[in-house]
Coordinates of C-alpha atoms and ligand atoms in Angstrom, one line a residue:
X1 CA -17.4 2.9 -4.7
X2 CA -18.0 -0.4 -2.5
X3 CA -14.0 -1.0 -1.3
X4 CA -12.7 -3.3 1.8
X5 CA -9.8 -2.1 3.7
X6 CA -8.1 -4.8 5.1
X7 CA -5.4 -3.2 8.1
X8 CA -8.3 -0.5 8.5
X9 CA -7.2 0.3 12.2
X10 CA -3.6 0.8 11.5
X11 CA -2.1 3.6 11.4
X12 CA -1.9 4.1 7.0
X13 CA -5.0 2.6 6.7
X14 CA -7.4 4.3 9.2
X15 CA -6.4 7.2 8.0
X16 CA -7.2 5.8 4.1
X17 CA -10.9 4.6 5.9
X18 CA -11.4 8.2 6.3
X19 CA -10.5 9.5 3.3
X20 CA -12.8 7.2 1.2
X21 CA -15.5 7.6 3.6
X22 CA -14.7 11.4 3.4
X23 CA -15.3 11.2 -0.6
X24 CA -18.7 9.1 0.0
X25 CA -17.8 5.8 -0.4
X26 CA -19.0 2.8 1.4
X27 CA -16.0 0.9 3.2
X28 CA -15.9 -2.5 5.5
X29 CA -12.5 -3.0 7.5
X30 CA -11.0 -5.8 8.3
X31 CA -8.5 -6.2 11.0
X32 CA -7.6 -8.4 13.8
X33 CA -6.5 -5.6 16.0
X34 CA -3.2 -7.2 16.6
X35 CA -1.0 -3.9 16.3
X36 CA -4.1 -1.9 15.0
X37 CA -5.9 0.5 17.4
X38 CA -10.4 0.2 16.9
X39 CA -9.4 3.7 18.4
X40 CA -8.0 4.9 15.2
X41 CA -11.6 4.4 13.4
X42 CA -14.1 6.4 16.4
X43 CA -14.6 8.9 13.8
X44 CA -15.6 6.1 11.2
X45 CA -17.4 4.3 13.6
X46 CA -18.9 7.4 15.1
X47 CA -20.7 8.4 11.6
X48 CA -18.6 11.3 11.7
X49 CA -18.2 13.3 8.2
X50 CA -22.2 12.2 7.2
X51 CA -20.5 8.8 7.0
X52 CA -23.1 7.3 9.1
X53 CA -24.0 3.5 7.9
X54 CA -21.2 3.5 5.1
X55 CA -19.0 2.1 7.6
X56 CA -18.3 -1.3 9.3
X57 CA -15.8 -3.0 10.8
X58 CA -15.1 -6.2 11.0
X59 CA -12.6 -7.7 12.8
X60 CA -11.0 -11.2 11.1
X61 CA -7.5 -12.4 10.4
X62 CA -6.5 -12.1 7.0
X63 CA -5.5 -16.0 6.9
X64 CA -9.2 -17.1 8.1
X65 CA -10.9 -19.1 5.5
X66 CA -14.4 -17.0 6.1
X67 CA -12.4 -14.2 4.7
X68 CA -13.6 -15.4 1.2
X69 CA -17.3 -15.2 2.2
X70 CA -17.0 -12.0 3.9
X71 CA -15.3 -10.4 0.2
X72 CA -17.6 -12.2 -1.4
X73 CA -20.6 -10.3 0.5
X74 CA -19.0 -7.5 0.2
X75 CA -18.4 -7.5 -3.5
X76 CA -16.5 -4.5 -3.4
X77 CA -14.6 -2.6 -6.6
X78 CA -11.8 -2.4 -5.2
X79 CA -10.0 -3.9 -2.3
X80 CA -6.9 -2.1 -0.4
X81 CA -4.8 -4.7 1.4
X82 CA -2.5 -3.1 3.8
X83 CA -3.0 -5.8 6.9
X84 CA 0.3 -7.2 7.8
X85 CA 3.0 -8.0 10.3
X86 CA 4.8 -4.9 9.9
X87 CA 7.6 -5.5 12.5
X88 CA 10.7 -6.4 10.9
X89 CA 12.8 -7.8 14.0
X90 CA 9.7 -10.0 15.2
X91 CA 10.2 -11.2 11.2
X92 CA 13.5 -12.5 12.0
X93 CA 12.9 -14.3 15.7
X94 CA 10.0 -15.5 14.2
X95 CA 9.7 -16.6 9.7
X96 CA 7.4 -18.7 10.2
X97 CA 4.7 -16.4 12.3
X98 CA 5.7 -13.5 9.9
X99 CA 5.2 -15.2 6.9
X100 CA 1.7 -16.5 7.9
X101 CA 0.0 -13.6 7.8
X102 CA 1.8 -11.5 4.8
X103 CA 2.3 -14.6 2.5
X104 CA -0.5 -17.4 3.8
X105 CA -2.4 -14.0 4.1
X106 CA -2.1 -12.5 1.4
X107 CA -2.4 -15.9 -1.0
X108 CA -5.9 -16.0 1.5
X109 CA -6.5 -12.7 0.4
X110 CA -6.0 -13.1 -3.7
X111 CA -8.4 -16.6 -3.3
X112 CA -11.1 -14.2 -1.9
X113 CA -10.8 -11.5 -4.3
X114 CA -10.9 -14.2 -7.3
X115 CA -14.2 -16.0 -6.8
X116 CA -15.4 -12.1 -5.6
X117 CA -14.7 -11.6 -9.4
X118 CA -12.6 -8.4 -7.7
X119 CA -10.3 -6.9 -10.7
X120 CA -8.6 -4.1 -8.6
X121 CA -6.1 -4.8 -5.2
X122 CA -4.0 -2.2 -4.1
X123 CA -1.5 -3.2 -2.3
X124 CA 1.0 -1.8 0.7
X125 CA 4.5 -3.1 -0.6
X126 CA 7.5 -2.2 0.8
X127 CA 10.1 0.2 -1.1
X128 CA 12.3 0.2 1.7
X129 CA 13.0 -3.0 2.1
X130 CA 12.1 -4.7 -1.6
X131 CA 15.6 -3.4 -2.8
X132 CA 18.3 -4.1 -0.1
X133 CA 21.5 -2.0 -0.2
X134 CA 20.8 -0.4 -3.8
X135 CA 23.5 0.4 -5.9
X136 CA 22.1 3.8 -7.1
X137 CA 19.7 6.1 -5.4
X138 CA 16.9 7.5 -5.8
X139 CA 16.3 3.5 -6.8
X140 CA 13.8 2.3 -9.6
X141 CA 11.6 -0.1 -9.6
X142 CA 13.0 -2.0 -12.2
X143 CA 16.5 -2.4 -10.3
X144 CA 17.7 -5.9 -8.7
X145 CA 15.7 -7.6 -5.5
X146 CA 17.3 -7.9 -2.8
X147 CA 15.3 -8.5 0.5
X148 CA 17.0 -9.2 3.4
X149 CA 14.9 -9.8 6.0
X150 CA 12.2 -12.4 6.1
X151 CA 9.7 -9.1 6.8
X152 CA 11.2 -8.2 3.1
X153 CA 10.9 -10.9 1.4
X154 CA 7.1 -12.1 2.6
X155 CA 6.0 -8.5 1.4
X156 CA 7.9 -8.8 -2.1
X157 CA 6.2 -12.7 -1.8
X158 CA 2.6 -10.6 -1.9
X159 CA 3.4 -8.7 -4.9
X160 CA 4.8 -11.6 -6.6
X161 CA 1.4 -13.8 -5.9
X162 CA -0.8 -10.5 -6.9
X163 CA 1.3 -10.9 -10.5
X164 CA 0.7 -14.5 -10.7
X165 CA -3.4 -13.7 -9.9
X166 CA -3.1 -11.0 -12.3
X167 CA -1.6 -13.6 -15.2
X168 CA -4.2 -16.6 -14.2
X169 CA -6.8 -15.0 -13.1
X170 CA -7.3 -11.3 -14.6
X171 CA -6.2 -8.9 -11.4
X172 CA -5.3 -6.1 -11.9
X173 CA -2.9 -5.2 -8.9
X174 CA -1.3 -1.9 -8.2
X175 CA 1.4 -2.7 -5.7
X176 CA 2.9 0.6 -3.9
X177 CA 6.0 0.0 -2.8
X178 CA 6.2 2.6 0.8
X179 CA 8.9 4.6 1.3
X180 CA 9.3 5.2 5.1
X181 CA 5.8 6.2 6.0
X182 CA 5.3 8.6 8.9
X183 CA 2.7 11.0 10.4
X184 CA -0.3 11.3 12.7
X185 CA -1.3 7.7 14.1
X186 CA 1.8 6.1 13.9
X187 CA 2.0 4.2 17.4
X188 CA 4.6 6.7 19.1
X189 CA 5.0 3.4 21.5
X190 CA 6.9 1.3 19.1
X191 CA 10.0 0.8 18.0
X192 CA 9.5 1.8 14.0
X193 CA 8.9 4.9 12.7
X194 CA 11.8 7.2 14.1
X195 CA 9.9 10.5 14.1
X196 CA 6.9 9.0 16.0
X197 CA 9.6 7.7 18.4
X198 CA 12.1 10.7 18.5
X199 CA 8.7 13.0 18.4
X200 CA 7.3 11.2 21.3
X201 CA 10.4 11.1 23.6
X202 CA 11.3 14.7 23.0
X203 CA 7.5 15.8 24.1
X204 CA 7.8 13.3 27.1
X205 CA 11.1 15.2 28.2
X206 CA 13.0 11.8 27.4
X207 CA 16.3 11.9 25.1
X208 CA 16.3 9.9 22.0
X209 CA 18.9 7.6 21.4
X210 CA 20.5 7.5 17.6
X211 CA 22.2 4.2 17.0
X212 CA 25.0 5.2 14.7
X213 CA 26.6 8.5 13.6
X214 CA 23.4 10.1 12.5
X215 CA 24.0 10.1 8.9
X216 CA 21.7 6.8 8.3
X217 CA 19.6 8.5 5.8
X218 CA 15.5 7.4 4.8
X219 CA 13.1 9.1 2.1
X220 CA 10.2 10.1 4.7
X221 CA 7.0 10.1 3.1
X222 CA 3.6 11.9 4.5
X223 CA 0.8 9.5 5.8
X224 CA -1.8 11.8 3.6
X225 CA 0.7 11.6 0.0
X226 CA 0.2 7.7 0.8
X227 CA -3.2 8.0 0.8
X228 CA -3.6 9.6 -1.9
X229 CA -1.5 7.4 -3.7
X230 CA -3.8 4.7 -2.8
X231 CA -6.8 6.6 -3.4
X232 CA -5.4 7.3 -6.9
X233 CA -4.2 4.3 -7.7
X234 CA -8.0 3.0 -7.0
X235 CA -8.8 4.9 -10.2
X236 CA -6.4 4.4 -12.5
X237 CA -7.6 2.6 -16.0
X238 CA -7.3 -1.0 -15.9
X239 CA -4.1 -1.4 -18.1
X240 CA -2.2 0.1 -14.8
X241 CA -0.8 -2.1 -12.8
X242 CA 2.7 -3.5 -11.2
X243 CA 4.8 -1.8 -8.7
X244 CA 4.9 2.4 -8.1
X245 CA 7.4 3.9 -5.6
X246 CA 5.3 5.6 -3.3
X247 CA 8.0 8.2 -1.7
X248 CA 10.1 11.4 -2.0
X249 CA 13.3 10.6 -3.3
X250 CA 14.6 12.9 -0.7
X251 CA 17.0 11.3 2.0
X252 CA 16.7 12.6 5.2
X253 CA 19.2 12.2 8.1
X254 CA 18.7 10.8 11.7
X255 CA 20.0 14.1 12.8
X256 CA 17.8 16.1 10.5
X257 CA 15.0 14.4 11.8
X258 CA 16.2 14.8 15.5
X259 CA 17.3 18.3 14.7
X260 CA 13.9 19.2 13.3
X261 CA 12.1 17.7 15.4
X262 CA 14.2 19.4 18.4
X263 CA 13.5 22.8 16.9
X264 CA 9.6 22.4 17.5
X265 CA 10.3 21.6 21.2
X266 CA 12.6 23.8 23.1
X267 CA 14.7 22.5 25.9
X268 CA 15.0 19.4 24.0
X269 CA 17.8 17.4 25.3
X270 CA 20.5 16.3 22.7
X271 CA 20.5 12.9 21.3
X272 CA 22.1 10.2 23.3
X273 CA 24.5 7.9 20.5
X274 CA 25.0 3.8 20.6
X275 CA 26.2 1.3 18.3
X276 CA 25.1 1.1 14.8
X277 CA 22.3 -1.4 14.7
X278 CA 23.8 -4.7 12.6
X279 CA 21.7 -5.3 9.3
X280 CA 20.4 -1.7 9.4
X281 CA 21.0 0.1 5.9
X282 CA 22.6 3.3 5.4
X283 CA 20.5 5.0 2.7
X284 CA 17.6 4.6 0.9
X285 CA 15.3 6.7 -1.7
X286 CA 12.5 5.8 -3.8
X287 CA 12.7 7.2 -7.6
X288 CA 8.6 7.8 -8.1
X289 CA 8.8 9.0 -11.5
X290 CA 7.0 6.1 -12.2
X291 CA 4.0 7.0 -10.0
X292 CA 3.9 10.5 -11.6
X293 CA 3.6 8.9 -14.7
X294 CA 1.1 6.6 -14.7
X295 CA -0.9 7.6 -11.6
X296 CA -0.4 11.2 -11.6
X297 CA 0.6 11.2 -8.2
X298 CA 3.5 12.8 -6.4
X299 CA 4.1 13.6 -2.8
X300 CA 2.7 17.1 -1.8
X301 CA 4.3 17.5 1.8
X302 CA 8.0 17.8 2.7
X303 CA 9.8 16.6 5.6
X304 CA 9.5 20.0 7.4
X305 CA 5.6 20.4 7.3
X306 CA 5.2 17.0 7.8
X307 CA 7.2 16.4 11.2
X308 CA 5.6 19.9 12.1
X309 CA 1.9 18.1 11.4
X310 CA 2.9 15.4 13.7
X311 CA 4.3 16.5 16.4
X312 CA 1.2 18.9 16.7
X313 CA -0.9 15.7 16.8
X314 CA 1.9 13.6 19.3
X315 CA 1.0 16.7 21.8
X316 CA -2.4 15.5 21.9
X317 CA -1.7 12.2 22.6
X318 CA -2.4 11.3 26.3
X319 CA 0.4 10.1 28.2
X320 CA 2.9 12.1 26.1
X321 CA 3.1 15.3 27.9
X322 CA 6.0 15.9 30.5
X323 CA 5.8 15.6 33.9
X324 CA 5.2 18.9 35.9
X325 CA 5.9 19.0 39.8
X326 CA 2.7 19.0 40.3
X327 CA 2.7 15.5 39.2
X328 CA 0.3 16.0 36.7
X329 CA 1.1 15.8 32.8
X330 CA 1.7 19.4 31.3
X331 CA -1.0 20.1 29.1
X332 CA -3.2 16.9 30.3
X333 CA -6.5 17.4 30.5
X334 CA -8.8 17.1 33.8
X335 CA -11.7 15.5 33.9
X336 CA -14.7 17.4 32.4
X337 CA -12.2 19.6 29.9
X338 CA -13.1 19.4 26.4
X339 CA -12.1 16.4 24.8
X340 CA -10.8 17.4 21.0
X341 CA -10.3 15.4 17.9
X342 CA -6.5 13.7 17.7
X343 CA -6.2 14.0 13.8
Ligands
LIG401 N1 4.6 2.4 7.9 C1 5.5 2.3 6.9 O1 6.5 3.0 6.9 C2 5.3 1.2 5.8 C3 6.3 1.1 4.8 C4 6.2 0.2 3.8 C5 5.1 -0.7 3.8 N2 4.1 -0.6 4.8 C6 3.0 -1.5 4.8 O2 1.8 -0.7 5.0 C7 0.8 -1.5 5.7 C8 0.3 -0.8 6.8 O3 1.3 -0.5 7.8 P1 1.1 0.5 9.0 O4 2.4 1.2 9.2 O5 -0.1 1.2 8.9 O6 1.1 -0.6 10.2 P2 0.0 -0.9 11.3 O7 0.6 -2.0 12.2 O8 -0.4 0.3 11.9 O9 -1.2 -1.5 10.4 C9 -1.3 -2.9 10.1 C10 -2.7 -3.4 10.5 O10 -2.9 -4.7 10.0 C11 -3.5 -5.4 11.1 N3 -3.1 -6.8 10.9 C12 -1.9 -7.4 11.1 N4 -1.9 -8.7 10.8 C13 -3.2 -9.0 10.5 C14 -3.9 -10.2 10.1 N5 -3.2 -11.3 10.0 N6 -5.2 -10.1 9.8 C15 -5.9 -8.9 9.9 N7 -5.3 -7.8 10.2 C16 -4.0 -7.8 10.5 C17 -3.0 -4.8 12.4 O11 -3.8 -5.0 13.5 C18 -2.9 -3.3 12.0 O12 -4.2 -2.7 12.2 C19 1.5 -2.8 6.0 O13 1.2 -3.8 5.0 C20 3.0 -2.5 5.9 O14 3.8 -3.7 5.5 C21 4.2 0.3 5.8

């Protein structure tokens, strides 16, 4: 297959680049490297895998007219669109910037892929935020909107344009909806994604701090299940399309997730506690019978494994590594040591 990642140096979709490259396809990334890492694609761009010339990166915002050149030269089969402003509190001190790149982007991004003649666009929604404060959980797809952020509603605003290009134009869009997505890659230097955060603090010697009681609960899905829900929904017959779920239906705790996350690292310090943050739900699960359904996909990796998979990879991430007195990181390489593979 001929497919265009746009987001390729982020953290879900670098790690979808080498997947399809992994299964022999040809893939071009776009990205503008805004919270993406080039780093993230070395293997890709290293040939790695016997991937060598079926990769290129290009680096473009989503909202730049050339965009609908570059698809059209592409002319790919399928196009996974997972670039986006993906942090909710800069969403709220700034709509406008937000919704430039995941709306204006995204309407950029349907233009291209209609004079491309593209039929299939999968798409990262967001299933934690598409729903608000649900009623009922695990929630369904087919229960109320109710986004409450302006991060929320832009990403329900790109499903709701890939419908419209679907009815005028003949897309055929597959939007996953995320559940909280975690795992090797996410940037442990942010502020989202609590077990890159916790993982990274704990390996650094730092205490975490939980705002709240700890009982703020999240369905944690595995970066590779995502993947494969992409990589699946890719395939599926033309008559599939709308919204999937794309988590666990599992809720996990803050303290489960410290408390696991603790139990990999001895001598972790316990959790420091602060105010609840305001707008900040309590629960939320994704009901993905839907996905099983239809794409045959369901999430192969529990919360356990999964934390255990990344904090193995967190270790090898320079700069993580405690302090000794020696004033050198514990576990840091010196120059000339062998330099292995993060992921
Ligand atoms: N991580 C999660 O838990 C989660 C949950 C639900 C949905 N999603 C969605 O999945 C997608 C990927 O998220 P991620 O966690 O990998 O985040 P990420 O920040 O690692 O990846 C996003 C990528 O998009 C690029 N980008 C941002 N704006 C761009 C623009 N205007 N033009 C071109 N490139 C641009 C960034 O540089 C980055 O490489 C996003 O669409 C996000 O909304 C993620």
């Amino acid at each position: 297959m001929r497919t265009l990642v746009t987001g390729a140096a982020g953290f879900i979709g670098s790690t979808l680049v080498d997947r399809l490259l992994a299964e022999g396809h040809h893939v071009v990334g776009i990205d503008n490297l805004s919270s993406g890492d080039a780093t993230n694609l070395d293997r890709a761009l290293r040939g790695e895998d016997a991937s060598a010339g079926r990769f290129t990166l290009v680096k473009l915002d989503i909202q730049n007219p050339e965009l609908v050149d570059v698809v059209s030269g592409i002319n790919p089969d399928v196009i996974f669109h997972l670039a986006a402003q993906v942090d909710l509190r800069a969403s709220v001190t700034d709509p406008q910037f937000d919704a430039r790149s995941n709306v204006l982007g995204t309407i950029n991004l349907c233009e291209a892929s209609r004079r491309a003649g593209v039929r299939r666009v999968v798409y990262a929604a967001s299933g934690g935020s598409r729903y608000g404060t649900p009623a009922r959980l695990p929630v369904e797809e087919g229960s109320p909107l109710a986004p409450l952020s302006p991060y929320a509603v832009a990403k329900l605003a790109g499903e709701l344009y890939l419908g419209a290009y679907a009815g005028m134009y003949g897309l055929e869009p597959i939007c996953l909806a995320l559940a909280n997505v975690y795992g090797p890659r996410q940037n442990p230097h942010g502020e989202a994604g609590v077990i890159a955060v916790f993982g990274s603090a704990l390996i650094s010697g730092r205490p975490v701090t939980v705002y709240g009681d700890g009982t703020a609960a999240r369905d944690y899905v595995y970066v590779d299940d995502v993947v494969e829900a992409f990589v699946q929904a890719a395939h599926a017959p033309a008559s599939v399309t709308g919204t999937y779920n794309i988590g666990t239906g599992r809720q996990t705790t803050v303290a489960e997730v410290h408390r696991l996350i603790a139990s990999l690292q001895p001598e972790s310090a316990p959790p420091l506690y602060a105010d609840a943050r305001t707008g900040e739900l309590q629960a939320i699960a994704l009901d993905t019978r839907r996905a099983k359904q239809d794409l045959g996909w369901s999430p192969a990796v529990d919360v356990a494994e999964g934390i255990q998979r990344t904090v193995q990879w967190l270790r090898t991430v320079p700069g993580l590594a405690p302090i000794s007195s020696a004033g050198r990181p514990i576990g840091a390489r010196s120059a000339g040591e062998e330099v292995r593979s993060a992921s």
